[in-house]
mmCIF file with all atom_site columns, C-alpha atoms in Angstrom:
data_model
loop_
_atom_site.group_PDB
_atom_site.id
_atom_site.type_symbol
_atom_site.label_atom_id
_atom_site.label_alt_id
_atom_site.label_comp_id
_atom_site.label_asym_id
_atom_site.label_entity_id
_atom_site.label_seq_id
_atom_site.pdbx_PDB_ins_code
_atom_site.Cartn_x
_atom_site.Cartn_y
_atom_site.Cartn_z
_atom_site.occupancy
_atom_site.B_iso_or_equiv
_atom_site.pdbx_formal_charge
_atom_site.auth_seq_id
_atom_site.auth_comp_id
_atom_site.auth_asym_id
_atom_site.auth_atom_id
_atom_site.pdbx_PDB_model_num
ATOM 1   C CA . MET A 1 1   ? 106.389 -106.014 43.636 1.00 47.00 ? 4   MET A CA 1
ATOM 2   C CA . ASN A 1 2   ? 106.847 -105.822 40.017 1.00 52.00 ? 5   ASN A CA 1
ATOM 3   C CA . GLU A 1 3   ? 106.050 -102.080 40.350 1.00 56.00 ? 6   GLU A CA 1
ATOM 4   C CA . LEU A 1 4   ? 108.513 -101.615 42.858 1.00 50.00 ? 7   LEU A CA 1
ATOM 5   C CA . SER A 1 5   ? 111.002 -103.075 40.595 1.00 52.00 ? 8   SER A CA 1
ATOM 6   C CA . HIS A 1 6   ? 110.224 -100.658 37.866 1.00 55.00 ? 9   HIS A CA 1
ATOM 7   C CA . TYR A 1 7   ? 110.658 -97.747  40.373 1.00 55.00 ? 10  TYR A CA 1
ATOM 8   C CA . ILE A 1 8   ? 114.130 -99.232  41.410 1.00 57.00 ? 11  ILE A CA 1
ATOM 9   C CA . ALA A 1 9   ? 115.362 -99.406  37.776 1.00 66.00 ? 12  ALA A CA 1
ATOM 10  C CA . GLY A 1 10  ? 114.157 -96.114  37.119 1.00 69.00 ? 13  GLY A CA 1
ATOM 11  C CA . ASP A 1 11  ? 116.063 -94.498  40.074 1.00 77.00 ? 14  ASP A CA 1
ATOM 12  C CA . GLU A 1 12  ? 119.151 -96.343  38.402 1.00 80.00 ? 15  GLU A CA 1
ATOM 13  C CA . VAL A 1 13  ? 119.089 -95.020  35.245 1.00 80.00 ? 16  VAL A CA 1
ATOM 14  C CA . ILE A 1 14  ? 118.756 -91.233  36.759 1.00 84.00 ? 17  ILE A CA 1
ATOM 15  C CA . LYS A 1 15  ? 121.595 -92.076  39.180 1.00 85.00 ? 18  LYS A CA 1
ATOM 16  C CA . TRP A 1 16  ? 123.782 -93.373  36.240 1.00 84.00 ? 19  TRP A CA 1
ATOM 17  C CA . TRP A 1 17  ? 122.914 -90.454  34.155 1.00 85.00 ? 20  TRP A CA 1
ATOM 18  C CA . LEU A 1 18  ? 123.540 -88.118  37.159 1.00 89.00 ? 21  LEU A CA 1
ATOM 19  C CA . SER A 1 19  ? 127.440 -89.711  37.658 1.00 89.00 ? 22  SER A CA 1
ATOM 20  C CA . VAL A 1 20  ? 127.663 -89.286  33.720 1.00 88.00 ? 23  VAL A CA 1
ATOM 21  C CA . VAL A 1 21  ? 126.614 -85.654  33.816 1.00 91.00 ? 24  VAL A CA 1
ATOM 22  C CA . LEU A 1 22  ? 128.930 -84.769  36.767 1.00 92.00 ? 25  LEU A CA 1
ATOM 23  C CA . MET A 1 23  ? 132.113 -87.125  35.176 1.00 93.00 ? 26  MET A CA 1
ATOM 24  C CA . PHE A 1 24  ? 131.561 -85.043  31.782 1.00 91.00 ? 27  PHE A CA 1
ATOM 25  C CA . PHE A 1 25  ? 131.623 -81.462  34.304 1.00 91.00 ? 28  PHE A CA 1
ATOM 26  C CA . ILE A 1 26  ? 134.433 -82.619  36.474 1.00 92.00 ? 29  ILE A CA 1
ATOM 27  C CA . THR A 1 27  ? 136.689 -83.526  33.423 1.00 91.00 ? 30  THR A CA 1
ATOM 28  C CA . SER A 1 28  ? 136.017 -80.695  31.404 1.00 90.00 ? 31  SER A CA 1
ATOM 29  C CA . GLY A 1 29  ? 136.889 -78.574  34.406 1.00 87.00 ? 32  GLY A CA 1
ATOM 30  C CA . VAL A 1 30  ? 140.257 -80.580  34.613 1.00 87.00 ? 33  VAL A CA 1
ATOM 31  C CA . ILE A 1 31  ? 140.715 -80.048  31.267 1.00 88.00 ? 34  ILE A CA 1
ATOM 32  C CA . LEU A 1 32  ? 139.942 -76.288  31.475 1.00 85.00 ? 35  LEU A CA 1
ATOM 33  C CA . TYR A 1 33  ? 142.348 -76.005  34.523 1.00 82.00 ? 36  TYR A CA 1
ATOM 34  C CA . VAL A 1 34  ? 145.473 -77.504  32.739 1.00 79.00 ? 37  VAL A CA 1
ATOM 35  C CA . LEU A 1 35  ? 145.019 -75.735  29.253 1.00 80.00 ? 38  LEU A CA 1
ATOM 36  C CA . THR A 1 36  ? 144.477 -72.069  31.033 1.00 79.00 ? 39  THR A CA 1
ATOM 37  C CA . MET A 1 37  ? 147.642 -72.992  33.310 1.00 74.00 ? 40  MET A CA 1
ATOM 38  C CA . ASP A 1 38  ? 149.773 -73.770  30.304 1.00 74.00 ? 41  ASP A CA 1
ATOM 39  C CA . TYR A 1 39  ? 149.033 -71.130  29.001 1.00 77.00 ? 42  TYR A CA 1
ATOM 40  C CA . ALA A 1 40  ? 149.298 -68.515  31.748 1.00 72.00 ? 43  ALA A CA 1
ATOM 41  C CA . SER A 1 41  ? 152.928 -70.548  32.348 1.00 71.00 ? 44  SER A CA 1
ATOM 42  C CA . GLU A 1 42  ? 153.512 -69.678  28.667 1.00 73.00 ? 45  GLU A CA 1
ATOM 43  C CA . LYS A 1 43  ? 153.023 -66.325  28.569 1.00 73.00 ? 46  LYS A CA 1
ATOM 44  C CA . ALA A 1 44  ? 155.153 -65.812  32.101 1.00 71.00 ? 47  ALA A CA 1
ATOM 45  C CA . MET A 1 45  ? 158.065 -67.773  30.018 1.00 71.00 ? 48  MET A CA 1
ATOM 46  C CA . VAL A 1 46  ? 157.766 -65.472  27.521 1.00 73.00 ? 49  VAL A CA 1
ATOM 47  C CA . GLU A 1 47  ? 158.110 -62.211  29.844 1.00 71.00 ? 50  GLU A CA 1
ATOM 48  C CA . ILE A 1 48  ? 160.824 -63.353  31.432 1.00 70.00 ? 51  ILE A CA 1
ATOM 49  C CA . THR A 1 49  ? 162.617 -64.235  28.087 1.00 71.00 ? 52  THR A CA 1
ATOM 50  C CA . LYS A 1 50  ? 161.378 -60.505  27.128 1.00 73.00 ? 53  LYS A CA 1
ATOM 51  C CA . GLU A 1 51  ? 163.054 -59.138  30.254 1.00 69.00 ? 54  GLU A CA 1
ATOM 52  C CA . LEU A 1 52  ? 166.116 -60.975  29.645 1.00 68.00 ? 55  LEU A CA 1
ATOM 53  C CA . LYS A 1 53  ? 166.727 -59.822  26.388 1.00 69.00 ? 56  LYS A CA 1
ATOM 54  C CA . SER A 1 54  ? 166.760 -56.526  27.244 1.00 67.00 ? 57  SER A CA 1
ATOM 55  C CA . ASN A 1 55  ? 168.944 -56.983  30.027 1.00 69.00 ? 58  ASN A CA 1
ATOM 56  C CA . GLU A 1 56  ? 172.080 -56.985  28.413 1.00 71.00 ? 59  GLU A CA 1
ATOM 57  C CA . ASP A 1 57  ? 174.429 -57.610  32.029 1.00 73.00 ? 60  ASP A CA 1
ATOM 58  C CA . GLU A 1 58  ? 171.953 -60.325  32.887 1.00 71.00 ? 61  GLU A CA 1
ATOM 59  C CA . ILE A 1 59  ? 173.118 -61.844  29.719 1.00 73.00 ? 62  ILE A CA 1
ATOM 60  C CA . THR A 1 60  ? 176.990 -60.980  29.711 1.00 77.00 ? 63  THR A CA 1
ATOM 61  C CA . LYS A 1 61  ? 177.007 -62.431  33.581 1.00 76.00 ? 64  LYS A CA 1
ATOM 62  C CA . LEU A 1 62  ? 175.107 -65.663  32.370 1.00 74.00 ? 65  LEU A CA 1
ATOM 63  C CA . LEU A 1 63  ? 177.682 -66.442  29.211 1.00 75.00 ? 66  LEU A CA 1
ATOM 64  C CA . GLU A 1 64  ? 180.164 -65.718  31.750 1.00 77.00 ? 67  GLU A CA 1
ATOM 65  C CA . ASP A 1 65  ? 179.865 -69.116  33.564 1.00 77.00 ? 68  ASP A CA 1
ATOM 66  C CA . PRO A 1 66  ? 181.772 -71.553  31.220 1.00 78.00 ? 69  PRO A CA 1
ATOM 67  C CA . GLU A 1 67  ? 179.118 -74.425  31.940 1.00 77.00 ? 70  GLU A CA 1
ATOM 68  C CA . ILE A 1 68  ? 175.955 -71.837  31.078 1.00 78.00 ? 71  ILE A CA 1
ATOM 69  C CA . ARG A 1 69  ? 177.695 -70.363  27.663 1.00 78.00 ? 72  ARG A CA 1
ATOM 70  C CA . LYS A 1 70  ? 178.322 -74.620  26.283 1.00 78.00 ? 73  LYS A CA 1
ATOM 71  C CA . TYR A 1 71  ? 174.612 -75.638  27.606 1.00 76.00 ? 74  TYR A CA 1
ATOM 72  C CA . ILE A 1 72  ? 173.625 -72.637  24.943 1.00 75.00 ? 75  ILE A CA 1
ATOM 73  C CA . GLU A 1 73  ? 175.532 -73.329  22.451 1.00 76.00 ? 76  GLU A CA 1
ATOM 74  C CA . THR A 1 74  ? 175.774 -76.916  22.368 1.00 76.00 ? 77  THR A CA 1
ATOM 75  C CA . GLY A 1 75  ? 172.734 -78.142  24.457 1.00 72.00 ? 78  GLY A CA 1
ATOM 76  C CA . LYS A 1 76  ? 174.809 -79.947  26.614 1.00 73.00 ? 79  LYS A CA 1
ATOM 77  C CA . PRO A 1 77  ? 173.262 -80.204  30.276 1.00 70.00 ? 80  PRO A CA 1
ATOM 78  C CA . PRO A 1 78  ? 175.464 -77.664  32.619 1.00 71.00 ? 81  PRO A CA 1
ATOM 79  C CA . LYS A 1 79  ? 177.643 -79.719  35.453 1.00 69.00 ? 82  LYS A CA 1
ATOM 80  C CA . GLN A 1 80  ? 176.075 -77.682  37.928 1.00 71.00 ? 83  GLN A CA 1
ATOM 81  C CA . LYS A 1 81  ? 172.570 -78.981  39.024 1.00 77.00 ? 84  LYS A CA 1
ATOM 82  C CA . LEU A 1 82  ? 170.071 -76.934  38.096 1.00 81.00 ? 85  LEU A CA 1
ATOM 83  C CA . PRO A 1 83  ? 166.599 -77.902  38.783 1.00 84.00 ? 86  PRO A CA 1
ATOM 84  C CA . PHE A 1 84  ? 165.243 -77.788  35.226 1.00 83.00 ? 87  PHE A CA 1
ATOM 85  C CA . THR A 1 85  ? 166.592 -77.280  31.387 1.00 81.00 ? 88  THR A CA 1
ATOM 86  C CA . SER A 1 86  ? 163.851 -77.399  29.216 1.00 81.00 ? 89  SER A CA 1
ATOM 87  C CA . LYS A 1 87  ? 161.314 -74.846  28.100 1.00 81.00 ? 90  LYS A CA 1
ATOM 88  C CA . ASP A 1 88  ? 158.369 -77.622  29.234 1.00 81.00 ? 91  ASP A CA 1
ATOM 89  C CA . ASP A 1 89  ? 160.050 -78.092  33.006 1.00 85.00 ? 92  ASP A CA 1
ATOM 90  C CA . ALA A 1 90  ? 160.406 -74.267  32.939 1.00 83.00 ? 93  ALA A CA 1
ATOM 91  C CA . VAL A 1 91  ? 156.521 -73.958  32.051 1.00 80.00 ? 94  VAL A CA 1
ATOM 92  C CA . GLN A 1 92  ? 155.673 -76.524  34.378 1.00 82.00 ? 95  GLN A CA 1
ATOM 93  C CA . PHE A 1 93  ? 157.607 -74.796  37.553 1.00 85.00 ? 96  PHE A CA 1
ATOM 94  C CA . ILE A 1 94  ? 155.898 -71.429  36.731 1.00 82.00 ? 97  ILE A CA 1
ATOM 95  C CA . SER A 1 95  ? 152.794 -73.672  36.829 1.00 79.00 ? 98  SER A CA 1
ATOM 96  C CA . GLU A 1 96  ? 152.978 -75.302  39.680 1.00 83.00 ? 99  GLU A CA 1
ATOM 97  C CA . ARG A 1 97  ? 154.578 -72.208  41.986 1.00 84.00 ? 100 ARG A CA 1
ATOM 98  C CA . TYR A 1 98  ? 152.262 -69.338  40.968 1.00 82.00 ? 101 TYR A CA 1
ATOM 99  C CA . THR A 1 99  ? 148.210 -69.206  40.664 1.00 81.00 ? 102 THR A CA 1
ATOM 100 C CA . ILE A 1 100 ? 146.704 -67.956  37.684 1.00 76.00 ? 103 ILE A CA 1
ATOM 101 C CA . GLN A 1 101 ? 145.627 -65.114  39.144 1.00 81.00 ? 104 GLN A CA 1
ATOM 102 C CA . GLU A 1 102 ? 149.106 -64.104  40.072 1.00 80.00 ? 105 GLU A CA 1
ATOM 103 C CA . LEU A 1 103 ? 150.289 -64.830  37.153 1.00 76.00 ? 106 LEU A CA 1
ATOM 104 C CA . ALA A 1 104 ? 147.067 -62.754  34.931 1.00 75.00 ? 107 ALA A CA 1
ATOM 105 C CA . SER A 1 105 ? 148.059 -59.905  37.328 1.00 78.00 ? 108 SER A CA 1
ATOM 106 C CA . ILE A 1 106 ? 151.893 -59.626  36.723 1.00 74.00 ? 109 ILE A CA 1
ATOM 107 C CA . ARG A 1 107 ? 151.114 -60.478  32.906 1.00 72.00 ? 110 ARG A CA 1
ATOM 108 C CA . GLU A 1 108 ? 148.674 -57.286  33.068 1.00 75.00 ? 111 GLU A CA 1
ATOM 109 C CA . LYS A 1 109 ? 150.903 -54.652  35.063 1.00 73.00 ? 112 LYS A CA 1
ATOM 110 C CA . VAL A 1 110 ? 153.851 -55.952  32.146 1.00 69.00 ? 113 VAL A CA 1
ATOM 111 C CA . SER A 1 111 ? 151.794 -55.110  29.549 1.00 69.00 ? 114 SER A CA 1
ATOM 112 C CA . LYS A 1 112 ? 150.697 -51.917  30.633 1.00 71.00 ? 115 LYS A CA 1
ATOM 113 C CA . GLY A 1 113 ? 154.551 -50.851  30.884 1.00 72.00 ? 116 GLY A CA 1
ATOM 114 C CA . LEU A 1 114 ? 156.005 -50.451  33.584 1.00 69.00 ? 117 LEU A CA 1
ATOM 115 C CA . ASN A 1 115 ? 158.702 -47.828  35.201 1.00 75.00 ? 118 ASN A CA 1
ATOM 116 C CA . GLU A 1 116 ? 161.816 -48.864  37.431 1.00 75.00 ? 119 GLU A CA 1
ATOM 117 C CA . ASP A 1 117 ? 159.764 -49.448  40.857 1.00 81.00 ? 120 ASP A CA 1
ATOM 118 C CA . GLU A 1 118 ? 157.281 -51.380  39.142 1.00 76.00 ? 121 GLU A CA 1
ATOM 119 C CA . LYS A 1 119 ? 159.336 -53.644  37.737 1.00 74.00 ? 122 LYS A CA 1
ATOM 120 C CA . GLN A 1 120 ? 161.042 -54.332  40.789 1.00 76.00 ? 123 GLN A CA 1
ATOM 121 C CA . ALA A 1 121 ? 158.476 -54.689  42.652 1.00 78.00 ? 124 ALA A CA 1
ATOM 122 C CA . VAL A 1 122 ? 157.440 -57.483  40.259 1.00 75.00 ? 125 VAL A CA 1
ATOM 123 C CA . TYR A 1 123 ? 160.862 -58.819  40.268 1.00 74.00 ? 126 TYR A CA 1
ATOM 124 C CA . GLU A 1 124 ? 160.807 -59.201  43.598 1.00 79.00 ? 127 GLU A CA 1
ATOM 125 C CA . LYS A 1 125 ? 157.015 -60.411  43.991 1.00 77.00 ? 128 LYS A CA 1
ATOM 126 C CA . LEU A 1 126 ? 158.696 -63.310  41.439 1.00 77.00 ? 129 LEU A CA 1
ATOM 127 C CA . LEU A 1 127 ? 161.189 -64.179  43.711 1.00 78.00 ? 130 LEU A CA 1
ATOM 128 C CA . GLU A 1 128 ? 159.122 -64.868  46.387 1.00 83.00 ? 131 GLU A CA 1
ATOM 129 C CA . LYS A 1 129 ? 158.684 -67.683  45.387 1.00 84.00 ? 132 LYS A CA 1
ATOM 130 C CA . VAL A 1 130 ? 161.796 -69.167  43.762 1.00 84.00 ? 133 VAL A CA 1
ATOM 131 C CA . THR A 1 131 ? 165.399 -69.762  45.156 1.00 86.00 ? 134 THR A CA 1
ATOM 132 C CA . ASP A 1 132 ? 168.430 -68.629  43.425 1.00 81.00 ? 135 ASP A CA 1
ATOM 133 C CA . ASN A 1 133 ? 169.146 -71.866  41.853 1.00 84.00 ? 136 ASN A CA 1
ATOM 134 C CA . GLU A 1 134 ? 165.704 -71.712  40.250 1.00 86.00 ? 137 GLU A CA 1
ATOM 135 C CA . LEU A 1 135 ? 166.502 -68.459  39.530 1.00 82.00 ? 138 LEU A CA 1
ATOM 136 C CA . MET A 1 136 ? 168.894 -69.413  37.298 1.00 82.00 ? 139 MET A CA 1
ATOM 137 C CA . ALA A 1 137 ? 167.490 -72.001  35.823 1.00 84.00 ? 140 ALA A CA 1
ATOM 138 C CA . LEU A 1 138 ? 164.838 -69.809  34.409 1.00 82.00 ? 141 LEU A CA 1
ATOM 139 C CA . LYS A 1 139 ? 166.867 -67.495  33.244 1.00 80.00 ? 142 LYS A CA 1
ATOM 140 C CA . VAL A 1 140 ? 168.952 -69.946  31.272 1.00 82.00 ? 143 VAL A CA 1
ATOM 141 C CA . VAL A 1 141 ? 166.211 -71.460  29.957 1.00 82.00 ? 144 VAL A CA 1
ATOM 142 C CA . ALA A 1 142 ? 164.692 -68.041  28.904 1.00 80.00 ? 145 ALA A CA 1
ATOM 143 C CA . LEU A 1 143 ? 168.579 -67.531  27.312 1.00 79.00 ? 146 LEU A CA 1
ATOM 144 C CA . LYS A 1 144 ? 168.603 -70.478  25.360 1.00 79.00 ? 147 LYS A CA 1
ATOM 145 C CA . GLU A 1 145 ? 164.807 -69.663  23.983 1.00 76.00 ? 148 GLU A CA 1
ATOM 146 C CA . ILE A 1 146 ? 166.539 -66.297  22.864 1.00 75.00 ? 149 ILE A CA 1
ATOM 147 C CA . LYS A 1 147 ? 169.746 -67.778  21.105 1.00 73.00 ? 150 LYS A CA 1
ATOM 148 C CA . LYS A 1 148 ? 166.911 -69.937  19.178 1.00 71.00 ? 151 LYS A CA 1
ATOM 149 C CA . LYS A 1 149 ? 165.554 -67.273  17.851 1.00 62.00 ? 152 LYS A CA 1
#
């Protein structure tokens, strides 16, 4: 009986160590996923900002709205309801809507340089998962980031 209790105690130690190792890998995976999504979303926001910066017509169109102009200049949230108004919220929104693979693919295409047809294709791909109001919010946040710099 004494030997049997020794084996049972040994099995419990093994189970405990296995659970510790398993928890370590699960925690590491979750942390890696979160960091990767934050990085990819941040890159996507930078690309949106760059694209908006190069498109003067879009900036002018956004600034024609007095509420948005006031928000950009003062930081006071616009009366029209935007789904988000901060860069952090925009980054979180992007990471919720797009997978790492989608963001990496778009980033790779953009980094190589795009002609007008390719830009349009990327833009349409982005619009598949975004409503007009969400797109407006992304543009407003990007414009706010441009004005900060």
